[in-house]
Coordinates of C-alpha atoms and ligand atoms in Angstrom, one line a residue:
X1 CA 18.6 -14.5 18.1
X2 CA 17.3 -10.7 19.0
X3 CA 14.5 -10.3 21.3
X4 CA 11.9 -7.7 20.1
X5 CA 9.1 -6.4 21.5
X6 CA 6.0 -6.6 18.9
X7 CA 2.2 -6.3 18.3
X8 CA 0.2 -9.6 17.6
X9 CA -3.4 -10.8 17.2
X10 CA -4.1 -14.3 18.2
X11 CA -7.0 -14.9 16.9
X12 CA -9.1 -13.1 13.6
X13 CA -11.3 -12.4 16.4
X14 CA -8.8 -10.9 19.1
X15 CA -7.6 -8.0 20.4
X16 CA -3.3 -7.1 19.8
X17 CA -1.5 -7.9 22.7
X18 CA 1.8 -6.8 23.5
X19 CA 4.2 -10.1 22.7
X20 CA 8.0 -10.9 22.0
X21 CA 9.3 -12.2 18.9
X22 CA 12.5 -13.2 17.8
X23 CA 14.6 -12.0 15.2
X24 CA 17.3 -14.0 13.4
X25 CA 21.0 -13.0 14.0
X26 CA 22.5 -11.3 11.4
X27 CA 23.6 -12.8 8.4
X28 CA 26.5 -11.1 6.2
X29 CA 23.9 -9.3 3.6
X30 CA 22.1 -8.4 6.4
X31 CA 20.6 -5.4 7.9
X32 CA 19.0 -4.5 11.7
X33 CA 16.8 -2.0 11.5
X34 CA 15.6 0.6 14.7
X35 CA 11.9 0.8 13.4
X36 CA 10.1 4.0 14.1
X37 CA 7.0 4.3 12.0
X38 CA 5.2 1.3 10.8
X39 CA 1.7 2.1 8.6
X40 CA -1.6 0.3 9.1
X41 CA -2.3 -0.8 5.5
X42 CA -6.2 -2.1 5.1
X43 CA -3.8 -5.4 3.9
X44 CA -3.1 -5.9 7.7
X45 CA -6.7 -6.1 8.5
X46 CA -7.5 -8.4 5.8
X47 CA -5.2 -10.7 7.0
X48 CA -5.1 -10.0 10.9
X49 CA -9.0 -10.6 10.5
X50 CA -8.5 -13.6 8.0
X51 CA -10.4 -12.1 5.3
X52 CA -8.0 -13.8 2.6
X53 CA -8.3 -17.0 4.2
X54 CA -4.6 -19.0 5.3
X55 CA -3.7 -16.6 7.8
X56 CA -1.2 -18.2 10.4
X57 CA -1.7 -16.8 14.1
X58 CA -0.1 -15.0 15.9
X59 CA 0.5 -12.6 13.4
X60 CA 2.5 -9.6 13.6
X61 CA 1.1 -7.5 10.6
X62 CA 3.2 -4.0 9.1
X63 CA 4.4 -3.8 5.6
X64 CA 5.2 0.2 5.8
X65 CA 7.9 0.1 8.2
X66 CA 10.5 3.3 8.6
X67 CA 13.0 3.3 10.6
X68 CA 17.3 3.4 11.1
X69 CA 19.7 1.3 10.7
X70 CA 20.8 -0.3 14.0
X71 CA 23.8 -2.8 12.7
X72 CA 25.1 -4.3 9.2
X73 CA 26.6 -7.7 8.7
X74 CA 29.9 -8.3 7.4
X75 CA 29.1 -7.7 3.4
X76 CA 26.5 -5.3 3.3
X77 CA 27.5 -2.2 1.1
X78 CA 24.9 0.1 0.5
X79 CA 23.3 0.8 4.2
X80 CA 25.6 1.9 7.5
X81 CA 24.8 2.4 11.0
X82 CA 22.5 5.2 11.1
X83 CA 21.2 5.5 8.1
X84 CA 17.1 5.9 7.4
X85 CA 15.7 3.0 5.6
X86 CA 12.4 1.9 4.7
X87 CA 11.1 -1.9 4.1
X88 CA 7.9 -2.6 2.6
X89 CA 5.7 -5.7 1.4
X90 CA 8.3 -7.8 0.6
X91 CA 11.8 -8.9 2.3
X92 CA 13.1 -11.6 -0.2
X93 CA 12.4 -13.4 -3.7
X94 CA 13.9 -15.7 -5.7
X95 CA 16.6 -13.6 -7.8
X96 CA 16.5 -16.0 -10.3
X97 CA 13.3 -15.7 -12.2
X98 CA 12.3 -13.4 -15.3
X99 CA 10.4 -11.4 -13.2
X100 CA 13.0 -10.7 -10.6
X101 CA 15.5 -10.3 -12.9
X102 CA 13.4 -7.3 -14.5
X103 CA 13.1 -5.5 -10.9
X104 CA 9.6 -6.7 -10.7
X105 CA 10.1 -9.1 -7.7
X106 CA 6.8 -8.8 -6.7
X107 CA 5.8 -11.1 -9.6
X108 CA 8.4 -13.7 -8.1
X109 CA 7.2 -16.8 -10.3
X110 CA 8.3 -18.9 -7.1
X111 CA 6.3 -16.3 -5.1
X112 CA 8.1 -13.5 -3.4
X113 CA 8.6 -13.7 0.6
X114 CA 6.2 -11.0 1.8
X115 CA 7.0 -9.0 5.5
X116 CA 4.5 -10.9 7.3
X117 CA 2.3 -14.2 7.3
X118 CA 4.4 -16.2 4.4
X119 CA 6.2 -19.6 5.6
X120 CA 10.2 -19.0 6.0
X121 CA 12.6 -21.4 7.2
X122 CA 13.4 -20.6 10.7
X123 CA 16.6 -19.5 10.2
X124 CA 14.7 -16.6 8.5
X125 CA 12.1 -16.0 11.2
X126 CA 12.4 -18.8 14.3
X127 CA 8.5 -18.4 14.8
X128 CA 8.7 -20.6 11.0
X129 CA 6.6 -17.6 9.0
X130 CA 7.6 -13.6 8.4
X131 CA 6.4 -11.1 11.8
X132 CA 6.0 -7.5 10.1
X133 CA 6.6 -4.3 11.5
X134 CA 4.7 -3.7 14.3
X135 CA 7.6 -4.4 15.9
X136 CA 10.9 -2.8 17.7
X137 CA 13.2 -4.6 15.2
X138 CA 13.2 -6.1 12.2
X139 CA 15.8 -7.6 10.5
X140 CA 16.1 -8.0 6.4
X141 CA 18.7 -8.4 3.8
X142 CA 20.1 -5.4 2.7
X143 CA 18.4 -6.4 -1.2
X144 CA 15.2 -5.5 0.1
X145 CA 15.6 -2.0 2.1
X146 CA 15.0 1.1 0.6
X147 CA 17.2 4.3 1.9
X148 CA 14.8 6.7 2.9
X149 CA 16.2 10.4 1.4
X150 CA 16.7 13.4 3.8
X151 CA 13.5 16.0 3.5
X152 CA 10.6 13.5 4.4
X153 CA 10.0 12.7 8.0
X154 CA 10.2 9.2 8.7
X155 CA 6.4 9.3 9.8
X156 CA 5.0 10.6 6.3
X157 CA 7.3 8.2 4.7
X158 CA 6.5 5.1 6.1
X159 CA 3.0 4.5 4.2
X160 CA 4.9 5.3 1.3
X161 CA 6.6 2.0 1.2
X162 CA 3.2 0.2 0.6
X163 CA 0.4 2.7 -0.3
X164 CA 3.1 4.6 -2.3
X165 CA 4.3 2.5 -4.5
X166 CA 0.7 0.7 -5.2
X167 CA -0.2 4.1 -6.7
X168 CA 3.1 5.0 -8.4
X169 CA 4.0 1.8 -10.4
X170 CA 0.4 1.5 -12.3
X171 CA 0.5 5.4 -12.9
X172 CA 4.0 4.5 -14.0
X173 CA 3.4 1.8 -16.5
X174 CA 0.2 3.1 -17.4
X175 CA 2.3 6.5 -18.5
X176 CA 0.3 9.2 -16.7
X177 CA 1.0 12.6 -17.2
X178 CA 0.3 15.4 -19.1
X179 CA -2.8 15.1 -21.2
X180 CA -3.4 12.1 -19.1
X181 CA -7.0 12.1 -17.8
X182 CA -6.7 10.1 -14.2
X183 CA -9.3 8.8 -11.8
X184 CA -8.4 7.6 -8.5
X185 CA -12.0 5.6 -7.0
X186 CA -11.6 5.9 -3.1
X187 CA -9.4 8.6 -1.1
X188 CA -8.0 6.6 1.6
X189 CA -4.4 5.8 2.4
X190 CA -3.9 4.3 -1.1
X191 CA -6.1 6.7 -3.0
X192 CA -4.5 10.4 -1.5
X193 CA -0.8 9.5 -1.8
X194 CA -2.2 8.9 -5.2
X195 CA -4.2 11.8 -5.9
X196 CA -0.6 13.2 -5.1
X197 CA 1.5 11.5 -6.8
X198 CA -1.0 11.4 -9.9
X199 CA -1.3 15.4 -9.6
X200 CA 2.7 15.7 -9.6
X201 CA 3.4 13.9 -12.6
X202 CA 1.2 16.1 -14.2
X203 CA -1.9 13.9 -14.9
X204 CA -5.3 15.8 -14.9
X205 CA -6.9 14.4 -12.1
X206 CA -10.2 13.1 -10.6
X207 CA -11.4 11.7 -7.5
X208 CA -14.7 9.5 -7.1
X209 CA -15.6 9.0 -3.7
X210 CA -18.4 7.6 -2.1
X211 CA -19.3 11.3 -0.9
X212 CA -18.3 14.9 -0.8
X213 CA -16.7 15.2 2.5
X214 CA -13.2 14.8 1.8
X215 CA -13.7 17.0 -1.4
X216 CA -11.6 20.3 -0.2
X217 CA -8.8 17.6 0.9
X218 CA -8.8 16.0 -2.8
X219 CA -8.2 19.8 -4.3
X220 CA -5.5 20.2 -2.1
X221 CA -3.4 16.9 -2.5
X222 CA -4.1 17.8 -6.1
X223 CA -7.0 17.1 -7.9
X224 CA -8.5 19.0 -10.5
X225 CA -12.2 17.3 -9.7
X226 CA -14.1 15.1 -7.6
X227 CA -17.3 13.6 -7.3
X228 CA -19.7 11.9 -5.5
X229 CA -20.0 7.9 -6.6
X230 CA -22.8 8.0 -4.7
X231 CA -24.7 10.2 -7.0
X232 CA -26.0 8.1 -10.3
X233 CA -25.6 11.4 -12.2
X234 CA -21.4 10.9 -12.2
X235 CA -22.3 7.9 -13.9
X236 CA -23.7 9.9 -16.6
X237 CA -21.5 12.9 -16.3
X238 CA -18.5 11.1 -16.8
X239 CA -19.1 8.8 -19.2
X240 CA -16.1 8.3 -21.4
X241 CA -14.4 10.6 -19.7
X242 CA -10.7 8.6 -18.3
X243 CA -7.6 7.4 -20.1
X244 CA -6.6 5.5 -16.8
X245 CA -8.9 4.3 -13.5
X246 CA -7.3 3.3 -10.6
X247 CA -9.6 1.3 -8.3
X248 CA -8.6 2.0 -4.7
X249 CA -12.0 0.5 -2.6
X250 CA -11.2 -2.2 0.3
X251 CA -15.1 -3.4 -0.4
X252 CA -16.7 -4.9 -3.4
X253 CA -18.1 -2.3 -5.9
X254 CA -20.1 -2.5 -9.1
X255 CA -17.2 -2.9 -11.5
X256 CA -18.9 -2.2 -14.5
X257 CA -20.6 1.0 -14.4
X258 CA -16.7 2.4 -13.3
X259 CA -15.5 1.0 -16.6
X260 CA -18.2 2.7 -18.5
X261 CA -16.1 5.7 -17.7
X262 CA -13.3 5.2 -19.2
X263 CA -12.4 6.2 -22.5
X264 CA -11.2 4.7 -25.8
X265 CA -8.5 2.6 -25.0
X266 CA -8.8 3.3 -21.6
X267 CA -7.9 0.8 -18.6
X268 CA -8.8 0.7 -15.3
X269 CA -6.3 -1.3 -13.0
X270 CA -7.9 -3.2 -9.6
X271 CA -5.9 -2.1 -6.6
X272 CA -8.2 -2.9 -4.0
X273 CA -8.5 -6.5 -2.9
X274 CA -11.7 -7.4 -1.9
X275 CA -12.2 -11.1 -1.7
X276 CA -15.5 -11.2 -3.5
X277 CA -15.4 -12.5 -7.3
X278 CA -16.8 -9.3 -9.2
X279 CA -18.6 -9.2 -12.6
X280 CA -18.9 -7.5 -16.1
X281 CA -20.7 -7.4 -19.0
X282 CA -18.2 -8.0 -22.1
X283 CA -20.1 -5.1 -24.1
X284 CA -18.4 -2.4 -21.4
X285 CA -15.1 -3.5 -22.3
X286 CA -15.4 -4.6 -25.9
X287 CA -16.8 -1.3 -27.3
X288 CA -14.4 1.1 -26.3
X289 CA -11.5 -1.1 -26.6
X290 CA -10.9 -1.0 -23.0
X291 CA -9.2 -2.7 -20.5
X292 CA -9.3 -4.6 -16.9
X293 CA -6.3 -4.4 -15.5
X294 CA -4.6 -5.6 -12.2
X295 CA -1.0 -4.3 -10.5
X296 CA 0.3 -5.3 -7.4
X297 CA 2.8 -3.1 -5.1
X298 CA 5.8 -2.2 -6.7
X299 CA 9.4 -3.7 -7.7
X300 CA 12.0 -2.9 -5.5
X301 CA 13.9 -0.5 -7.6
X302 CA 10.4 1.8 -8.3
X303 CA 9.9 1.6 -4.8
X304 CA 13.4 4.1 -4.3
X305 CA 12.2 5.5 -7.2
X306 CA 9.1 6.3 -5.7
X307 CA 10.6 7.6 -2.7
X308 CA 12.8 9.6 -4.5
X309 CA 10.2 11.4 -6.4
X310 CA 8.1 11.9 -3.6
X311 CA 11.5 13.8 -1.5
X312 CA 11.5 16.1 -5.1
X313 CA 7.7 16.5 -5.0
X314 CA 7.4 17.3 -0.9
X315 CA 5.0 14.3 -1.1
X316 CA 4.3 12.3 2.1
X317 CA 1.2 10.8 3.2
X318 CA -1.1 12.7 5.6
X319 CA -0.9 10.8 9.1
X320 CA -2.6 10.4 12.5
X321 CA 0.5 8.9 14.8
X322 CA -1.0 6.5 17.1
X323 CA 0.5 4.3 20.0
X324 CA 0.6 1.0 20.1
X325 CA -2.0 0.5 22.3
X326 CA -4.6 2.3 20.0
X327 CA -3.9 -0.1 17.1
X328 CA -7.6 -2.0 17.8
X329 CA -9.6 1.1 17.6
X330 CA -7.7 2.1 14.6
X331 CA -8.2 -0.5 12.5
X332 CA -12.3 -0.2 13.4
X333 CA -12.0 3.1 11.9
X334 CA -10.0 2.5 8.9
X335 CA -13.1 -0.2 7.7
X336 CA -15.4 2.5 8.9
X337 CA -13.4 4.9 6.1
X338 CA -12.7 7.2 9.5
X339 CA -9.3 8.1 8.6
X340 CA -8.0 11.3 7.7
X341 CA -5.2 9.0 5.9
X342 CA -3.5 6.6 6.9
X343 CA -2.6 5.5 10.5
X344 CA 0.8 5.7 11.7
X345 CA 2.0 3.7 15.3
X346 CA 4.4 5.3 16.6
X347 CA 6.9 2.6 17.0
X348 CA 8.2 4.0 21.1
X349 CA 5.4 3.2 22.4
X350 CA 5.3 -0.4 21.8
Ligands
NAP401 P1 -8.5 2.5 3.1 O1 -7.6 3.5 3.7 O2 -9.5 1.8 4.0 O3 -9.2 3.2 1.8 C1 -10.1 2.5 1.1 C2 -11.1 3.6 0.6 O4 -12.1 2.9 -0.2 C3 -11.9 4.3 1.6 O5 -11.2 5.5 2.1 C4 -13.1 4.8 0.9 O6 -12.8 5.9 0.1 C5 -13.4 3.6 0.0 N1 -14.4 2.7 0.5 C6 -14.3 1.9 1.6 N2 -15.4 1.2 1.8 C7 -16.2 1.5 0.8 C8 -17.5 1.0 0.4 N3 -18.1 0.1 1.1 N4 -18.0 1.5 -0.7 C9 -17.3 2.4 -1.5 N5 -16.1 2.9 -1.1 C10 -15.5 2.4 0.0 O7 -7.7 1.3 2.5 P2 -6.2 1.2 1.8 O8 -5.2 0.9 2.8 O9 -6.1 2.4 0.9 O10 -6.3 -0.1 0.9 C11 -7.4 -0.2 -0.1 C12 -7.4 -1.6 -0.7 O11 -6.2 -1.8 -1.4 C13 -7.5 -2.7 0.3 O12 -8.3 -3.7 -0.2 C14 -6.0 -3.2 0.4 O13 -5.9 -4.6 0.8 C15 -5.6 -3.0 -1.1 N6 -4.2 -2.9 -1.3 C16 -3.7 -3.5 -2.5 C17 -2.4 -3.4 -2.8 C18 -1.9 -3.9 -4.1 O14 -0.7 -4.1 -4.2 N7 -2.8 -4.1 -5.1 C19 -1.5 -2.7 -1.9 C20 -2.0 -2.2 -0.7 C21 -3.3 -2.3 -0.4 P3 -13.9 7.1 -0.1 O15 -14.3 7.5 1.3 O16 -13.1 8.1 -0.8 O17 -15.0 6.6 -0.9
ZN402 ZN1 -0.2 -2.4 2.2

């Protein structure tokens, strides 16, 4: 076993406390990884302050983790010491299943092993569940890290590895791009790498947020328009207007009048995980052929893909680098939508 130095909250209640961990020796597929840069995804305070229900404490939360390789085991082939790699929501599956087989391993039909909070044998993780990456070290099978290309920092890449690839694999499957008409609801860390990524594969995009005051930001990452959801006259404006809606919002919103806005044949895909039931009137979505939709992360594969489209694009997510001592106060803003995007510990400090 590998000492590491980590972040944990004890209680849904508590404050993070500095804490060791343990990591398992490596195994032949294995890789060590040197983190750097680990994300706060609203995820990590949804579970850190039990919102989902079933969280196991301690927990060490972290699913955008960037960092180098510190050590390989015996058969790894595709990482060396040195290298930058990424890890991000997931660090195993099955393998076996149809939807591992077709790179979509977050669709695991035994349930994929996610970076934190899932039950593991300890020979995976001796504390008998998965510790994230607020962490020193972390270590993963090669299967399940991403290489990280030259030309994005490590620090603008790291929120990629969640927040990215949530945003690239609906815009993806849902084929945005030219003469796509794409609304993002919500510009926080999900909904700006989006606006991004949306904008550079040549969608026509739109941004509702609850106000104006992140407008001039929304132009520059990319968007053609944005608007206040806050305002009842969007509602109007817009009606019809979207082929594809990408709901983005960490809080429960009024489902239906969003869906008004899309188009025929139109779809709008749930991103944001709330853990309210929501509602809708099946006249929204049966005239208008349209279409409620769901997508979570992003299969392993699209998740280099992503990051490999984002290098092309100069695409990284904008940042505020904290320490590890700042992680309470940074999570109060990221509920209070106080982030200019996404919060990024800087992994020394721990
Ligand atoms: P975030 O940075 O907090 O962004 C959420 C945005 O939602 C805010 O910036 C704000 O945007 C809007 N918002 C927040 N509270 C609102 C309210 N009360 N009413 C209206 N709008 C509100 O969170 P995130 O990290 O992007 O994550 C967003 C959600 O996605 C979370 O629920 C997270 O768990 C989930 N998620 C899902 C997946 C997946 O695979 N499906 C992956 C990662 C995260 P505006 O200020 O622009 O309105
Ligand atoms: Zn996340």
């Amino acid at each position: 076993m590998t000492p590491a130095a980590a972040y944990a909250l004890a209680a849904p209640d508590g404050a993070f406390e500095k804490v060791t961990i343990e990591r398992r020796d490596l195994g032949p597929q294995d890789v060590l990884i040197d983190i750097k840069y680990a994300g706060i995804c609203h995820s990590d305070i949804h579970t850190a302050r039990d919102e989902w229900g079933g969280t196991k404490y301690p927990v060490v939360p972290g699913h955008e983790i960037a960092g180098l390789v510190a050590a390989v085991g015996s058969a790894v082939s595709k990482y060396q010491v040195g290298d930058r790699v990424g890890v991000g929501c997931m660090v195993n599956s099955c393998g076996v299943c149809g939807p591992c087989l077709a790179d979509e391993e977050q669709y695991c039909t035994k349930g994929a092993t996610m970076t934190y909070n899932t039950p593991v044998d300890p020979s995976v993780q001796p504390d008998g569940y998965t510790m994230g990456g607020y962490s020193t070290q972390i270590v993963v099978t090669e299967d399940f890290v991403v290489g990280i290309p030259e030309g994005i920092g490590l620090d603008v890449a790291a929120p990629l590895l969640c927040a990215g690839v949530t945003l690239f694999s609906p815009l993806r499957h849902w084929n945005a791009g030219p003469g796509k008409k794409v609304a993002i609801i919500g510009m926080g860390g999900l909904g700006h790498v989006g606006v991004k990524i949306a904008a550079a594969l040549g969608a026509e995009v739109t941004v509702l947020s609850h106000s104006l005051s992140k407008q001039e930001d929304g132009k520059m990452f990319g968007a053609s328009h944005y608007y206040a959801t806050s305002d009842k006259q969007t509602f109007r404006d817009l009606r019809g207007s979207f082929d594809l809606i990408l709901n983005t919002v960490s809080a429960d919103l009024p489902i239906d009048s969003y869906l008004r806005l899309l188009n025929l044949d139109g779809t709008l895909v749930i991103l944001g995980l709330p853990e309210q039931p929501m509602s809708i009137k099946p006249f929204t979505i049966a005239g208008y052929r349209r279409s409620l939709a769901g997508s979570m992360i992003g299969g392993i594969a699209q998740t280099q893909e992503m990051l490999n489209f984002c290098a092309e694009h100069g695409i990284g997510a904008e940042i505020e680098v904290i320490s590890a001592d700042e992680i309470d106060g940074a999570y109060d803003r990221v509920v209070a939508s106080d982030v200019r995007y996404r919060f990024v510990i800087d992994v020394s400090t721990i």
